[in-house]
């Protein structure tokens, strides 16, 4: 009986760690990569415009995944 409780608690802690730590960092990495390779940023010559497009896409991507 004790082993089941310990396994259950470890499972819950692992799930919480994944949900609040690992998952958001993977989503942020994915959103940044998508923003960098977006068509608008790849063909824009102005660094300022490219940065604006990247920031906008990144922000929208985070909202799409529920991080913002």
PDB file of C-alpha atoms in Angstrom:
ATOM      1  CA  UNK A   1       0.000   0.000   0.000  1.00  0.00           C
ATOM      2  CA  UNK A   2       2.815   2.420   0.851  1.00  0.00           C
ATOM      3  CA  UNK A   3       4.569   1.727  -2.431  1.00  0.00           C
ATOM      4  CA  UNK A   4       1.459   2.668  -4.382  1.00  0.00           C
ATOM      5  CA  UNK A   5       1.173   5.972  -2.562  1.00  0.00           C
ATOM      6  CA  UNK A   6       4.861   6.749  -3.143  1.00  0.00           C
ATOM      7  CA  UNK A   7       4.599   5.834  -6.841  1.00  0.00           C
ATOM      8  CA  UNK A   8       1.456   7.940  -7.177  1.00  0.00           C
ATOM      9  CA  UNK A   9       3.099  10.942  -5.506  1.00  0.00           C
ATOM     10  CA  UNK A  10       6.206  10.582  -7.715  1.00  0.00           C
ATOM     11  CA  UNK A  11       3.989  10.372 -10.776  1.00  0.00           C
ATOM     12  CA  UNK A  12       2.121  13.535  -9.794  1.00  0.00           C
ATOM     13  CA  UNK A  13       5.376  15.399  -9.074  1.00  0.00           C
ATOM     14  CA  UNK A  14       6.864  14.262 -12.386  1.00  0.00           C
ATOM     15  CA  UNK A  15       3.774  15.342 -14.263  1.00  0.00           C
ATOM     16  CA  UNK A  16       3.783  18.755 -12.593  1.00  0.00           C
ATOM     17  CA  UNK A  17       7.490  19.206 -13.335  1.00  0.00           C
ATOM     18  CA  UNK A  18       6.912  18.347 -16.989  1.00  0.00           C
ATOM     19  CA  UNK A  19       3.831  20.581 -17.316  1.00  0.00           C
ATOM     20  CA  UNK A  20       5.295  23.673 -15.657  1.00  0.00           C
ATOM     21  CA  UNK A  21       8.983  23.391 -16.560  1.00  0.00           C
ATOM     22  CA  UNK A  22       9.849  21.201 -19.523  1.00  0.00           C
ATOM     23  CA  UNK A  23       6.764  21.777 -21.676  1.00  0.00           C
ATOM     24  CA  UNK A  24       6.937  25.603 -21.640  1.00  0.00           C
ATOM     25  CA  UNK A  25      10.639  25.618 -22.510  1.00  0.00           C
ATOM     26  CA  UNK A  26      10.052  23.278 -25.465  1.00  0.00           C
ATOM     27  CA  UNK A  27       7.164  25.439 -26.678  1.00  0.00           C
ATOM     28  CA  UNK A  28       9.323  28.567 -26.424  1.00  0.00           C
ATOM     29  CA  UNK A  29      12.099  26.877 -28.425  1.00  0.00           C
ATOM     30  CA  UNK A  30       9.625  25.781 -31.080  1.00  0.00           C
ATOM     31  CA  UNK A  31       8.011  29.214 -31.309  1.00  0.00           C
ATOM     32  CA  UNK A  32      11.378  30.940 -31.630  1.00  0.00           C
ATOM     33  CA  UNK A  33      12.465  28.543 -34.392  1.00  0.00           C
ATOM     34  CA  UNK A  34       9.177  29.071 -36.239  1.00  0.00           C
ATOM     35  CA  UNK A  35       9.538  32.840 -35.889  1.00  0.00           C
ATOM     36  CA  UNK A  36      13.077  32.797 -37.251  1.00  0.00           C
ATOM     37  CA  UNK A  37      12.075  30.807 -40.339  1.00  0.00           C
ATOM     38  CA  UNK A  38       8.807  32.562 -41.074  1.00  0.00           C
ATOM     39  CA  UNK A  39       8.585  33.737 -44.692  1.00  0.00           C
ATOM     40  CA  UNK A  40       8.094  37.353 -43.643  1.00  0.00           C
ATOM     41  CA  UNK A  41      11.369  37.366 -41.731  1.00  0.00           C
ATOM     42  CA  UNK A  42      13.414  35.436 -44.266  1.00  0.00           C
ATOM     43  CA  UNK A  43      12.752  37.811 -47.162  1.00  0.00           C
ATOM     44  CA  UNK A  44      12.800  41.097 -45.247  1.00  0.00           C
ATOM     45  CA  UNK A  45      15.933  43.176 -45.772  1.00  0.00           C
ATOM     46  CA  UNK A  46      15.423  45.651 -42.942  1.00  0.00           C
ATOM     47  CA  UNK A  47      16.687  44.390 -39.585  1.00  0.00           C
ATOM     48  CA  UNK A  48      14.128  46.472 -37.749  1.00  0.00           C
ATOM     49  CA  UNK A  49      11.207  45.022 -39.714  1.00  0.00           C
ATOM     50  CA  UNK A  50      12.630  41.497 -39.367  1.00  0.00           C
ATOM     51  CA  UNK A  51      12.862  41.939 -35.603  1.00  0.00           C
ATOM     52  CA  UNK A  52       9.282  43.264 -35.442  1.00  0.00           C
ATOM     53  CA  UNK A  53       7.952  40.311 -37.458  1.00  0.00           C
ATOM     54  CA  UNK A  54       9.905  37.846 -35.318  1.00  0.00           C
ATOM     55  CA  UNK A  55       8.632  39.349 -32.058  1.00  0.00           C
ATOM     56  CA  UNK A  56       5.054  39.455 -33.335  1.00  0.00           C
ATOM     57  CA  UNK A  57       5.135  35.842 -34.542  1.00  0.00           C
ATOM     58  CA  UNK A  58       6.787  34.654 -31.322  1.00  0.00           C
ATOM     59  CA  UNK A  59       4.178  36.396 -29.190  1.00  0.00           C
ATOM     60  CA  UNK A  60       1.300  35.006 -31.267  1.00  0.00           C
ATOM     61  CA  UNK A  61       2.797  31.527 -31.086  1.00  0.00           C
ATOM     62  CA  UNK A  62       3.047  31.689 -27.287  1.00  0.00           C
ATOM     63  CA  UNK A  63      -0.592  32.787 -27.111  1.00  0.00           C
ATOM     64  CA  UNK A  64      -1.584  29.943 -29.436  1.00  0.00           C
ATOM     65  CA  UNK A  65      -0.029  27.433 -27.033  1.00  0.00           C
ATOM     66  CA  UNK A  66      -1.475  29.141 -23.971  1.00  0.00           C
ATOM     67  CA  UNK A  67       1.722  30.479 -22.455  1.00  0.00           C
ATOM     68  CA  UNK A  68       0.777  34.118 -22.644  1.00  0.00           C
TER      69      UNK A  68
END
